[in-house]
PDB file of C-alpha atoms in Angstrom:
ATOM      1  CA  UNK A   7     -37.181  14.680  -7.444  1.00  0.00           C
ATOM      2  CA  UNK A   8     -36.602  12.209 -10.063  1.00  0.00           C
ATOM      3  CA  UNK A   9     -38.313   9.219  -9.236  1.00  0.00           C
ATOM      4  CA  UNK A  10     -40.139   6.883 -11.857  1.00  0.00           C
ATOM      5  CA  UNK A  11     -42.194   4.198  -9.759  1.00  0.00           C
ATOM      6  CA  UNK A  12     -43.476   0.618 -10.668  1.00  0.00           C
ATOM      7  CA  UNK A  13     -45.189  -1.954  -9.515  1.00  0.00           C
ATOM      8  CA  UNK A  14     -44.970  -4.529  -9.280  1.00  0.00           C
ATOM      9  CA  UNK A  15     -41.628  -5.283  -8.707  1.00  0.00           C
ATOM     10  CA  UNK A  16     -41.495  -8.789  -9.228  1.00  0.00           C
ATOM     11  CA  UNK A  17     -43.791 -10.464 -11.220  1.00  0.00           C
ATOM     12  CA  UNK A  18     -44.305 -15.034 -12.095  1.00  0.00           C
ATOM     13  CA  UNK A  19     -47.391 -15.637 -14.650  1.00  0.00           C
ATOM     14  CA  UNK A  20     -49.142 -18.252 -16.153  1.00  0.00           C
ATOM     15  CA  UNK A  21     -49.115 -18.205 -20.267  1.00  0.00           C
ATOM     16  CA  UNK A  22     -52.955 -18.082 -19.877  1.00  0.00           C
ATOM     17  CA  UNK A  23     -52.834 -14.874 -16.864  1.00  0.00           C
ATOM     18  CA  UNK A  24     -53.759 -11.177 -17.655  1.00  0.00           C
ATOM     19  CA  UNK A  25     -51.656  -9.336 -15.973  1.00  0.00           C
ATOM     20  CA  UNK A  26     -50.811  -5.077 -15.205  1.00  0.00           C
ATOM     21  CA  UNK A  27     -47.774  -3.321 -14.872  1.00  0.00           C
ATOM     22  CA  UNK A  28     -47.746   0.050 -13.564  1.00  0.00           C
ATOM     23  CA  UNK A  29     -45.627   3.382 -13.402  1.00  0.00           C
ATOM     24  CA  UNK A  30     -46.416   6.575 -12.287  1.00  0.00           C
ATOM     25  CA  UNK A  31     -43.847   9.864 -12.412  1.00  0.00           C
ATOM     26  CA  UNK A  32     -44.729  13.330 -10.728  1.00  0.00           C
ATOM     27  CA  UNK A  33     -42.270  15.277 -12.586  1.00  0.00           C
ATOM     28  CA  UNK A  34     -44.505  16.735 -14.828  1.00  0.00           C
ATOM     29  CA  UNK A  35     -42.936  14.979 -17.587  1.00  0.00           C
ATOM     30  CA  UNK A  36     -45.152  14.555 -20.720  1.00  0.00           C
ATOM     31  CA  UNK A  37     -43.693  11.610 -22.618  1.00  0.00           C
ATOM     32  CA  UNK A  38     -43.089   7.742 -20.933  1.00  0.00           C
ATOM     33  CA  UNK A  39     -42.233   4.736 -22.651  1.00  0.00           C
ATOM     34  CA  UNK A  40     -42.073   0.830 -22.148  1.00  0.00           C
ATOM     35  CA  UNK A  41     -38.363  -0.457 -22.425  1.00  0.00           C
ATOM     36  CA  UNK A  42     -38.005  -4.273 -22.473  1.00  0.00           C
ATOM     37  CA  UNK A  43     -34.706  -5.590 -21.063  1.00  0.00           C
ATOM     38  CA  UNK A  44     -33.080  -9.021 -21.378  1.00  0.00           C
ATOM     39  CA  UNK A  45     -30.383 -10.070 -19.455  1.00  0.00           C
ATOM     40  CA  UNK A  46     -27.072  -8.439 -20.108  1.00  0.00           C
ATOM     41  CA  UNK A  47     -28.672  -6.622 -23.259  1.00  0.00           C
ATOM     42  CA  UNK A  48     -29.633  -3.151 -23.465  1.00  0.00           C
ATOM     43  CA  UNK A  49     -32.808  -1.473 -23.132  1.00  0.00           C
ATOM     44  CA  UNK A  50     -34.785  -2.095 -25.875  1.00  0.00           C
ATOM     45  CA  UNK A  51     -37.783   0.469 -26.672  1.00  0.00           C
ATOM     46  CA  UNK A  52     -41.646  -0.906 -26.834  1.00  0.00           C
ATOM     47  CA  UNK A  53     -43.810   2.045 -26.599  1.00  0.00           C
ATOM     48  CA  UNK A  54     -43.744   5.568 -26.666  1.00  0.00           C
ATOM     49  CA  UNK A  55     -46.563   8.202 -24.878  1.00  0.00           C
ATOM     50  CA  UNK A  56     -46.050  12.144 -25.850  1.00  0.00           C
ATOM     51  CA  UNK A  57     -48.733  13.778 -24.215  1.00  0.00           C
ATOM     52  CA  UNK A  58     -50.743  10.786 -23.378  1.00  0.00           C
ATOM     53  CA  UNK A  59     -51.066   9.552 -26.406  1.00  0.00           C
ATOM     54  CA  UNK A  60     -49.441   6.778 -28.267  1.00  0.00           C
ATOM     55  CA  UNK A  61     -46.577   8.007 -30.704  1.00  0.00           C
ATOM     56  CA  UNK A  62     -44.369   5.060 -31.359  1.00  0.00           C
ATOM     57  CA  UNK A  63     -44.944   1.334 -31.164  1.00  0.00           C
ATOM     58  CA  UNK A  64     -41.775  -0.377 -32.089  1.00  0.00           C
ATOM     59  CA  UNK A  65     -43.822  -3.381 -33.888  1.00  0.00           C
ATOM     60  CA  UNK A  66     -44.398  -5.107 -30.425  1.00  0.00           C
ATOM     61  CA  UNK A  67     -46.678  -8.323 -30.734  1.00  0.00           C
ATOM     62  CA  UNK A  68     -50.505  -7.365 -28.959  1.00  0.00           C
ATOM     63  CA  UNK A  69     -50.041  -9.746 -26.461  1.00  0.00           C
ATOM     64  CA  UNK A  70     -48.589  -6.219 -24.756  1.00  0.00           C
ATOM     65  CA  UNK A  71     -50.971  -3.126 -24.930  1.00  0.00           C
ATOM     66  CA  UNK A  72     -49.985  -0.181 -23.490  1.00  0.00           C
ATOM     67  CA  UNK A  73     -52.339   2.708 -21.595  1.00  0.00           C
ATOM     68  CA  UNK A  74     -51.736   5.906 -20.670  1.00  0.00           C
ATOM     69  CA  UNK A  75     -54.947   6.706 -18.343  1.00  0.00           C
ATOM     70  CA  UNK A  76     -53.865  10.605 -17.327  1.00  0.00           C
ATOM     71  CA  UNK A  77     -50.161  12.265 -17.510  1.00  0.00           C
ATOM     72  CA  UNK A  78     -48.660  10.553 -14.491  1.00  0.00           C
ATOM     73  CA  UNK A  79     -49.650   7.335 -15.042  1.00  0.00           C
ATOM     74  CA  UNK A  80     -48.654   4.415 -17.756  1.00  0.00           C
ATOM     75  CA  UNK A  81     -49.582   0.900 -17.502  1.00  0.00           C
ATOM     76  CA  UNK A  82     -48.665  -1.914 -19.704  1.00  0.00           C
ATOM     77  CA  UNK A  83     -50.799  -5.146 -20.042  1.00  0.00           C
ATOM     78  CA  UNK A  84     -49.897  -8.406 -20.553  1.00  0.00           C
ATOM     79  CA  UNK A  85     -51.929 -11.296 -21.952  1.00  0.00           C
ATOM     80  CA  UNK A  86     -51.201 -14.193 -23.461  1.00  0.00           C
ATOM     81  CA  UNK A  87     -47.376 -14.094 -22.857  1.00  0.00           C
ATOM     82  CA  UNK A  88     -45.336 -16.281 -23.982  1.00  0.00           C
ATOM     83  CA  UNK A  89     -41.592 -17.931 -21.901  1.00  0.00           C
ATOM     84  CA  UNK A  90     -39.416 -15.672 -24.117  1.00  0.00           C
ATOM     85  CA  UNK A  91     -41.340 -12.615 -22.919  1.00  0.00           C
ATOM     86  CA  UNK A  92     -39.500 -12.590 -19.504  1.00  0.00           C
ATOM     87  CA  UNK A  93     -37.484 -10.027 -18.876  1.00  0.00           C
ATOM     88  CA  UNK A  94     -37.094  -6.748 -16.918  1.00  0.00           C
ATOM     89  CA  UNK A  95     -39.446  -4.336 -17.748  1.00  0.00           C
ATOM     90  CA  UNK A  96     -38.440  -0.816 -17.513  1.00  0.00           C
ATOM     91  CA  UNK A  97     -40.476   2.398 -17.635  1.00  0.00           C
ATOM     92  CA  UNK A  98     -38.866   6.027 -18.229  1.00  0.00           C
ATOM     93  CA  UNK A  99     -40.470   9.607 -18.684  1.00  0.00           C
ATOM     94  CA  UNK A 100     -38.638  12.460 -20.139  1.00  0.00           C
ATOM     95  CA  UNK A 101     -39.981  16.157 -20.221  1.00  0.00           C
ATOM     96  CA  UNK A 102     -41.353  15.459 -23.467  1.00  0.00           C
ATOM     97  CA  UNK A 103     -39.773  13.384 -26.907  1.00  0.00           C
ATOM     98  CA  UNK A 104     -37.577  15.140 -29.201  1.00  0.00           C
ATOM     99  CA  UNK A 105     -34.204  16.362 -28.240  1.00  0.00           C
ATOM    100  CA  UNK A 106     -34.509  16.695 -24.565  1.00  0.00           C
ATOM    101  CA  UNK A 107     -32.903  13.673 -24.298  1.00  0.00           C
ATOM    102  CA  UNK A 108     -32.930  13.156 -20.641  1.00  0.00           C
ATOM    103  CA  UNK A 109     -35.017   9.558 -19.456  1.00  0.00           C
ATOM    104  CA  UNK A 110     -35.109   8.901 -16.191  1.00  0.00           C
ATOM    105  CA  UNK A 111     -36.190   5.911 -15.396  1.00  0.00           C
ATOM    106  CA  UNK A 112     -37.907   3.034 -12.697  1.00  0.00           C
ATOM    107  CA  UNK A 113     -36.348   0.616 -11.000  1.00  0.00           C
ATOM    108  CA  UNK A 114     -38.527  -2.063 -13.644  1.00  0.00           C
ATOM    109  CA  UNK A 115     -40.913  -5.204 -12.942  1.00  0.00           C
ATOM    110  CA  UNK A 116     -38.890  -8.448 -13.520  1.00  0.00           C
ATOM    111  CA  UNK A 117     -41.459 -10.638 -15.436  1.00  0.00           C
ATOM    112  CA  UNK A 118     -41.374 -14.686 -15.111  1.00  0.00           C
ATOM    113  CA  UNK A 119     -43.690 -16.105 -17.669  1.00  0.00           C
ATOM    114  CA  UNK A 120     -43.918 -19.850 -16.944  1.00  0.00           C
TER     115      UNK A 120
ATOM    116  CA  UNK B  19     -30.826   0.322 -37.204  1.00  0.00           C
ATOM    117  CA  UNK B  20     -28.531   3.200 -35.906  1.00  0.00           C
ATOM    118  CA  UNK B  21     -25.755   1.606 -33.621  1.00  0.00           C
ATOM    119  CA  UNK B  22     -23.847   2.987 -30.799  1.00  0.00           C
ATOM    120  CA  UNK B  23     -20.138   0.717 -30.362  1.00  0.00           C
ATOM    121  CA  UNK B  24     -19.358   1.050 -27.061  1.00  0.00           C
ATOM    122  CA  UNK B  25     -16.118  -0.196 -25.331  1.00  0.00           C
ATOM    123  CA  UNK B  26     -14.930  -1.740 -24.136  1.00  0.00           C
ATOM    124  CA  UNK B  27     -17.415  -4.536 -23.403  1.00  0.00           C
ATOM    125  CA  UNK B  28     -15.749  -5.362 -19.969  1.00  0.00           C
ATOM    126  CA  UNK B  29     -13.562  -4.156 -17.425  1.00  0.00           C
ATOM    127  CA  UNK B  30     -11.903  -5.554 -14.181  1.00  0.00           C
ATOM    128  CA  UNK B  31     -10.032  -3.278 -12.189  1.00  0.00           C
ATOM    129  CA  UNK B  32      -7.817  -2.454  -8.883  1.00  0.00           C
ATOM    130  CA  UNK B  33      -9.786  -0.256  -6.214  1.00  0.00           C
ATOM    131  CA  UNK B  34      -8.629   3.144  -6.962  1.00  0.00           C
ATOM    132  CA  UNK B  35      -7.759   2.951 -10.552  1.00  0.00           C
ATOM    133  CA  UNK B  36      -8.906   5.741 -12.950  1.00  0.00           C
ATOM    134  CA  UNK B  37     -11.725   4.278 -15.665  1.00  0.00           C
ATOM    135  CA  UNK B  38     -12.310   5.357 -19.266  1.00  0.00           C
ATOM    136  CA  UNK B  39     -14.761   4.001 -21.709  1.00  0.00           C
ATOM    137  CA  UNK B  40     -16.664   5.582 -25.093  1.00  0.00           C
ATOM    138  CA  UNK B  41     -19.251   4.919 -27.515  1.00  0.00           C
ATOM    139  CA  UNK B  42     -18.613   5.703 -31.292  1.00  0.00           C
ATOM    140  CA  UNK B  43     -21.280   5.848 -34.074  1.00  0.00           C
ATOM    141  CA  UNK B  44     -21.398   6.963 -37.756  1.00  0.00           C
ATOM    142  CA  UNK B  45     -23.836   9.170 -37.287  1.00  0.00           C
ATOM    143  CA  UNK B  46     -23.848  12.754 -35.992  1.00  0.00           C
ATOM    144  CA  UNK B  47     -25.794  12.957 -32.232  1.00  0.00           C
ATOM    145  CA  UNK B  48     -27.749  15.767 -30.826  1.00  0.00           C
ATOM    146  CA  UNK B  49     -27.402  14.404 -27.285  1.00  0.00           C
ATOM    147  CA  UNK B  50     -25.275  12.004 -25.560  1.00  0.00           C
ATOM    148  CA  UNK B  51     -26.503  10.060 -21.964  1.00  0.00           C
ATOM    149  CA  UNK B  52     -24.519   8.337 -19.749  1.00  0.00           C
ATOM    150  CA  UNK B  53     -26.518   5.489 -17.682  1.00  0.00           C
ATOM    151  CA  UNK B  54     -25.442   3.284 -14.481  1.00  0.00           C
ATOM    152  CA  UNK B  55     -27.423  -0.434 -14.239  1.00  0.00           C
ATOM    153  CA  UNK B  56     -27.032  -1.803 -11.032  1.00  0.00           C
ATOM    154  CA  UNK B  57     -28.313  -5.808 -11.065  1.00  0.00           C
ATOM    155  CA  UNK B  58     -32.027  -5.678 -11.363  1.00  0.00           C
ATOM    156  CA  UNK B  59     -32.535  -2.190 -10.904  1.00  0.00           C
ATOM    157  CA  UNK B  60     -33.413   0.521 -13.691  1.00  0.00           C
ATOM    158  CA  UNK B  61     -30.807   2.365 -15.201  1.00  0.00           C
ATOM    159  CA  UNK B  62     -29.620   5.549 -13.304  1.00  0.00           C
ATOM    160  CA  UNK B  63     -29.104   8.835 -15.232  1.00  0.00           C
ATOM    161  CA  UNK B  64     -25.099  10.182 -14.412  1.00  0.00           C
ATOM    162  CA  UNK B  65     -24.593  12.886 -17.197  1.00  0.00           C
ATOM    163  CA  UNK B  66     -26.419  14.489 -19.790  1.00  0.00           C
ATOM    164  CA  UNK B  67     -24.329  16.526 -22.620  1.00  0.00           C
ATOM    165  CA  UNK B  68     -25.897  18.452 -25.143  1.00  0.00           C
ATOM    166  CA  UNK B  69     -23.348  20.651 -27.311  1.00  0.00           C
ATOM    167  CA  UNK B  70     -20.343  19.568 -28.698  1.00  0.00           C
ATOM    168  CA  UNK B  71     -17.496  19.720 -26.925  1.00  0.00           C
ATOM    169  CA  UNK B  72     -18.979  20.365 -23.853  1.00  0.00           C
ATOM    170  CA  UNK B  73     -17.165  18.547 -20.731  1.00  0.00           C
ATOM    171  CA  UNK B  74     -19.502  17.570 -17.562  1.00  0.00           C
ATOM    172  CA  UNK B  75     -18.498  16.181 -14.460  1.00  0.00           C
ATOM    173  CA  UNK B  76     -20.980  14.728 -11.751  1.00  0.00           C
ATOM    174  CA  UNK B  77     -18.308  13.769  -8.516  1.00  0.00           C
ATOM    175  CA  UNK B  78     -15.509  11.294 -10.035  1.00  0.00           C
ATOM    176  CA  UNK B  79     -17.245  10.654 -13.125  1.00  0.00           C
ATOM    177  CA  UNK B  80     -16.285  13.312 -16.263  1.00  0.00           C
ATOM    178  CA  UNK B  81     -17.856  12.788 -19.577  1.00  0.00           C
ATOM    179  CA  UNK B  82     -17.798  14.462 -23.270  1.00  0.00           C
ATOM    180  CA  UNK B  83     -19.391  15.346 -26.353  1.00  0.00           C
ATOM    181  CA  UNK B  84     -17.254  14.552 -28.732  1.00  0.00           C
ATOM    182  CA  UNK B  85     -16.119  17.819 -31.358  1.00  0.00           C
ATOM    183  CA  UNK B  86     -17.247  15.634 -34.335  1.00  0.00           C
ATOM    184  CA  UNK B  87     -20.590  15.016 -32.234  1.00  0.00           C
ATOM    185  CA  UNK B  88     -20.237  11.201 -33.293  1.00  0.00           C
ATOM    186  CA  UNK B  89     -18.772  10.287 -29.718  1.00  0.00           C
ATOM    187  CA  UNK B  90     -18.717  10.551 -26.475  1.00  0.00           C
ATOM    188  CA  UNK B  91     -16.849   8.988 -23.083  1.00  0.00           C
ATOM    189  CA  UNK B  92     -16.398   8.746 -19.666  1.00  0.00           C
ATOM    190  CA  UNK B  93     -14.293   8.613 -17.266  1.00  0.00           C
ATOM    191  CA  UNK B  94     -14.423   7.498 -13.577  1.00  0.00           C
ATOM    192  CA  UNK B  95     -11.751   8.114 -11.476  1.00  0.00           C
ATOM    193  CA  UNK B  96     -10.274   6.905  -8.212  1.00  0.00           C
ATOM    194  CA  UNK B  97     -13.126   3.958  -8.598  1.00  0.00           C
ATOM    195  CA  UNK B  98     -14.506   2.532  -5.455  1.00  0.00           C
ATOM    196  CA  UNK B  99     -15.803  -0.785  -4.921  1.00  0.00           C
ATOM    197  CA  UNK B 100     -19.894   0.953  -5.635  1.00  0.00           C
ATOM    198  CA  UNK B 101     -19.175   1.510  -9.160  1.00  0.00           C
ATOM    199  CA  UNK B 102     -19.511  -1.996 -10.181  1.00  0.00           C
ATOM    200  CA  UNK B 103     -22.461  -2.167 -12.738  1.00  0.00           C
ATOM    201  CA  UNK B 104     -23.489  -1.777 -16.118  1.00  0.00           C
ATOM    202  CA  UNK B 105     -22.358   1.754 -18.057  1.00  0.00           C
ATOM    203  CA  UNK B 106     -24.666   2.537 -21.269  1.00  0.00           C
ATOM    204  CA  UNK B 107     -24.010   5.125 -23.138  1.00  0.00           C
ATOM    205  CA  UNK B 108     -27.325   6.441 -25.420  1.00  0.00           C
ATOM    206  CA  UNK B 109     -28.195   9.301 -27.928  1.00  0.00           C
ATOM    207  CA  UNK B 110     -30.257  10.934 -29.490  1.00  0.00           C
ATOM    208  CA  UNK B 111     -30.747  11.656 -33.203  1.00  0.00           C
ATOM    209  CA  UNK B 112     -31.199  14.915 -34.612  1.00  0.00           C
ATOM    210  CA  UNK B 113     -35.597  14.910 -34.732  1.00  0.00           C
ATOM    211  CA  UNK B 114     -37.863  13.760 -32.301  1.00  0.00           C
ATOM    212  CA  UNK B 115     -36.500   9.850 -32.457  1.00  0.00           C
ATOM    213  CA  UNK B 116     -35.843   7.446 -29.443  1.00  0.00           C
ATOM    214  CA  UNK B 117     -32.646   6.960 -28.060  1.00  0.00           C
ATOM    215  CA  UNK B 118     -30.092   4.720 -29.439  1.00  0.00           C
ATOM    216  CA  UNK B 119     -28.284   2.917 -26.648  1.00  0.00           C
ATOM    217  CA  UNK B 120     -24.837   1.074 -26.163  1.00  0.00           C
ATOM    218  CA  UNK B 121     -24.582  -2.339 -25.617  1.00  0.00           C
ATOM    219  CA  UNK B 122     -22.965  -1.379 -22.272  1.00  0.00           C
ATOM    220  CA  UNK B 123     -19.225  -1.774 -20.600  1.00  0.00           C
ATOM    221  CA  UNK B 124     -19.706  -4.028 -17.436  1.00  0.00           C
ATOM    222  CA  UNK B 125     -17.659  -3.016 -14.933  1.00  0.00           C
ATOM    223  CA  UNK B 126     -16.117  -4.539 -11.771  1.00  0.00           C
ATOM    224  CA  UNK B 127     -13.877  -3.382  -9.133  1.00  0.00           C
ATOM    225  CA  UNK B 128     -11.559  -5.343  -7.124  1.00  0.00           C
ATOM    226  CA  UNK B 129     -10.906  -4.281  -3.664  1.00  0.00           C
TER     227      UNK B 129
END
């Protein structure tokens, strides 16, 4: 099994909302990560969790915080967002960072900020 | 940055037809990753190649890591109306760095 799941999967919010995203993986994977995705663009990396704990954030604005509450679980909140932060919002989880290479990822939220 | 130049950035083909596309770099990968995007869904992992050289096939798809390790492609063949979507290509850097993606060939299939 494979699977990466999120919730939700569609999501409209004020710029004044706090909001969650979710993903949990049962793969016994030990890294995850927050991909942001515009439209017709690639993936583009946010956060990065290696063993529950934060290793990489790509400069992202703190409007986004990221939380990794146990290995199976990664959550991503939102506060404060502004228009230009909707997009697609993928999580993946690998075995662990490094040269493993292989991300699976979720099917992704798609975030309307209005 | 470290950039990936995938091509091509489009394609539009007959129902049957045989598909190639590949992603390029100046630098030397570690890994290569082959990803399908189907419209608002997550990317789906196809192939995974790790030495150089090596030649993987997953059904009607076939992909390789390059000899110089600074490419890779793939190749679909006998394509079928389903494989309309996004292809990215992504690797890795030597190290314990993220993956570097393509900016993706979009694909569609004409019956």
């Amino acid at each position: 099994d494979t699977e990466v799941t999120q919730t939700p999967k569609h999501l409209v919010m004020g710029m004044t909302n706090k909001k969650s995203l979710k993903c949990e993986q049962h793969m016994g994977h030990r890294a995850m990560y927050w991909y942001k995705q515009k439209a017709k663009k690639p993936p583009e990396l946010m956060f990065v969790y290696s063993y529950e704990k934060l290793s990489i954030n790509e400069s992202v604005p703190s409007r986004f915080s990221p939380e990794c509450p146990n290995s199976s679980l990664l959550n991503l909140h939102l506060h404060a967002l502004q228009p230009e932060d909707s997009a697609l919002y993928l999580c993946a989880s690998s075995h662990r960072t490094g040269p493993s290479g292989e991300q699976y990822f979720g099917p992704g939220t798609r975030l309307t900020v209005t | 940055g470290q950039q990936l130049n995938q091509s091509p950035q489009s394609m539009f083909i007959q129902e049957g037809e045989d598909v190639s596309m590949n992603c390029t770099s100046s630098s030397i990968f570690n890994t290569w990753l082959w990803y399908k995007q189907d419209p608002g869904e997550g990317p789906v992992l196809l192939i995974a190649l790790y030495k150089a050289g090596e030649l993987t096939s997953n059904g009607r798809l076939t992909a390789q890591f390059g000899i110089t390790r600074k490419d890779s492609f793939l190749n679909i063949s006998a394509s079928i109306p389903s494989d309309v979507g996004i292809y990215f290509c992504a690797g890795q850097l030597p190290g314990n760095t993220p993956l570097v993606f393509g900016k993706g060939t979009r694909l569609s299939v004409i019956a």
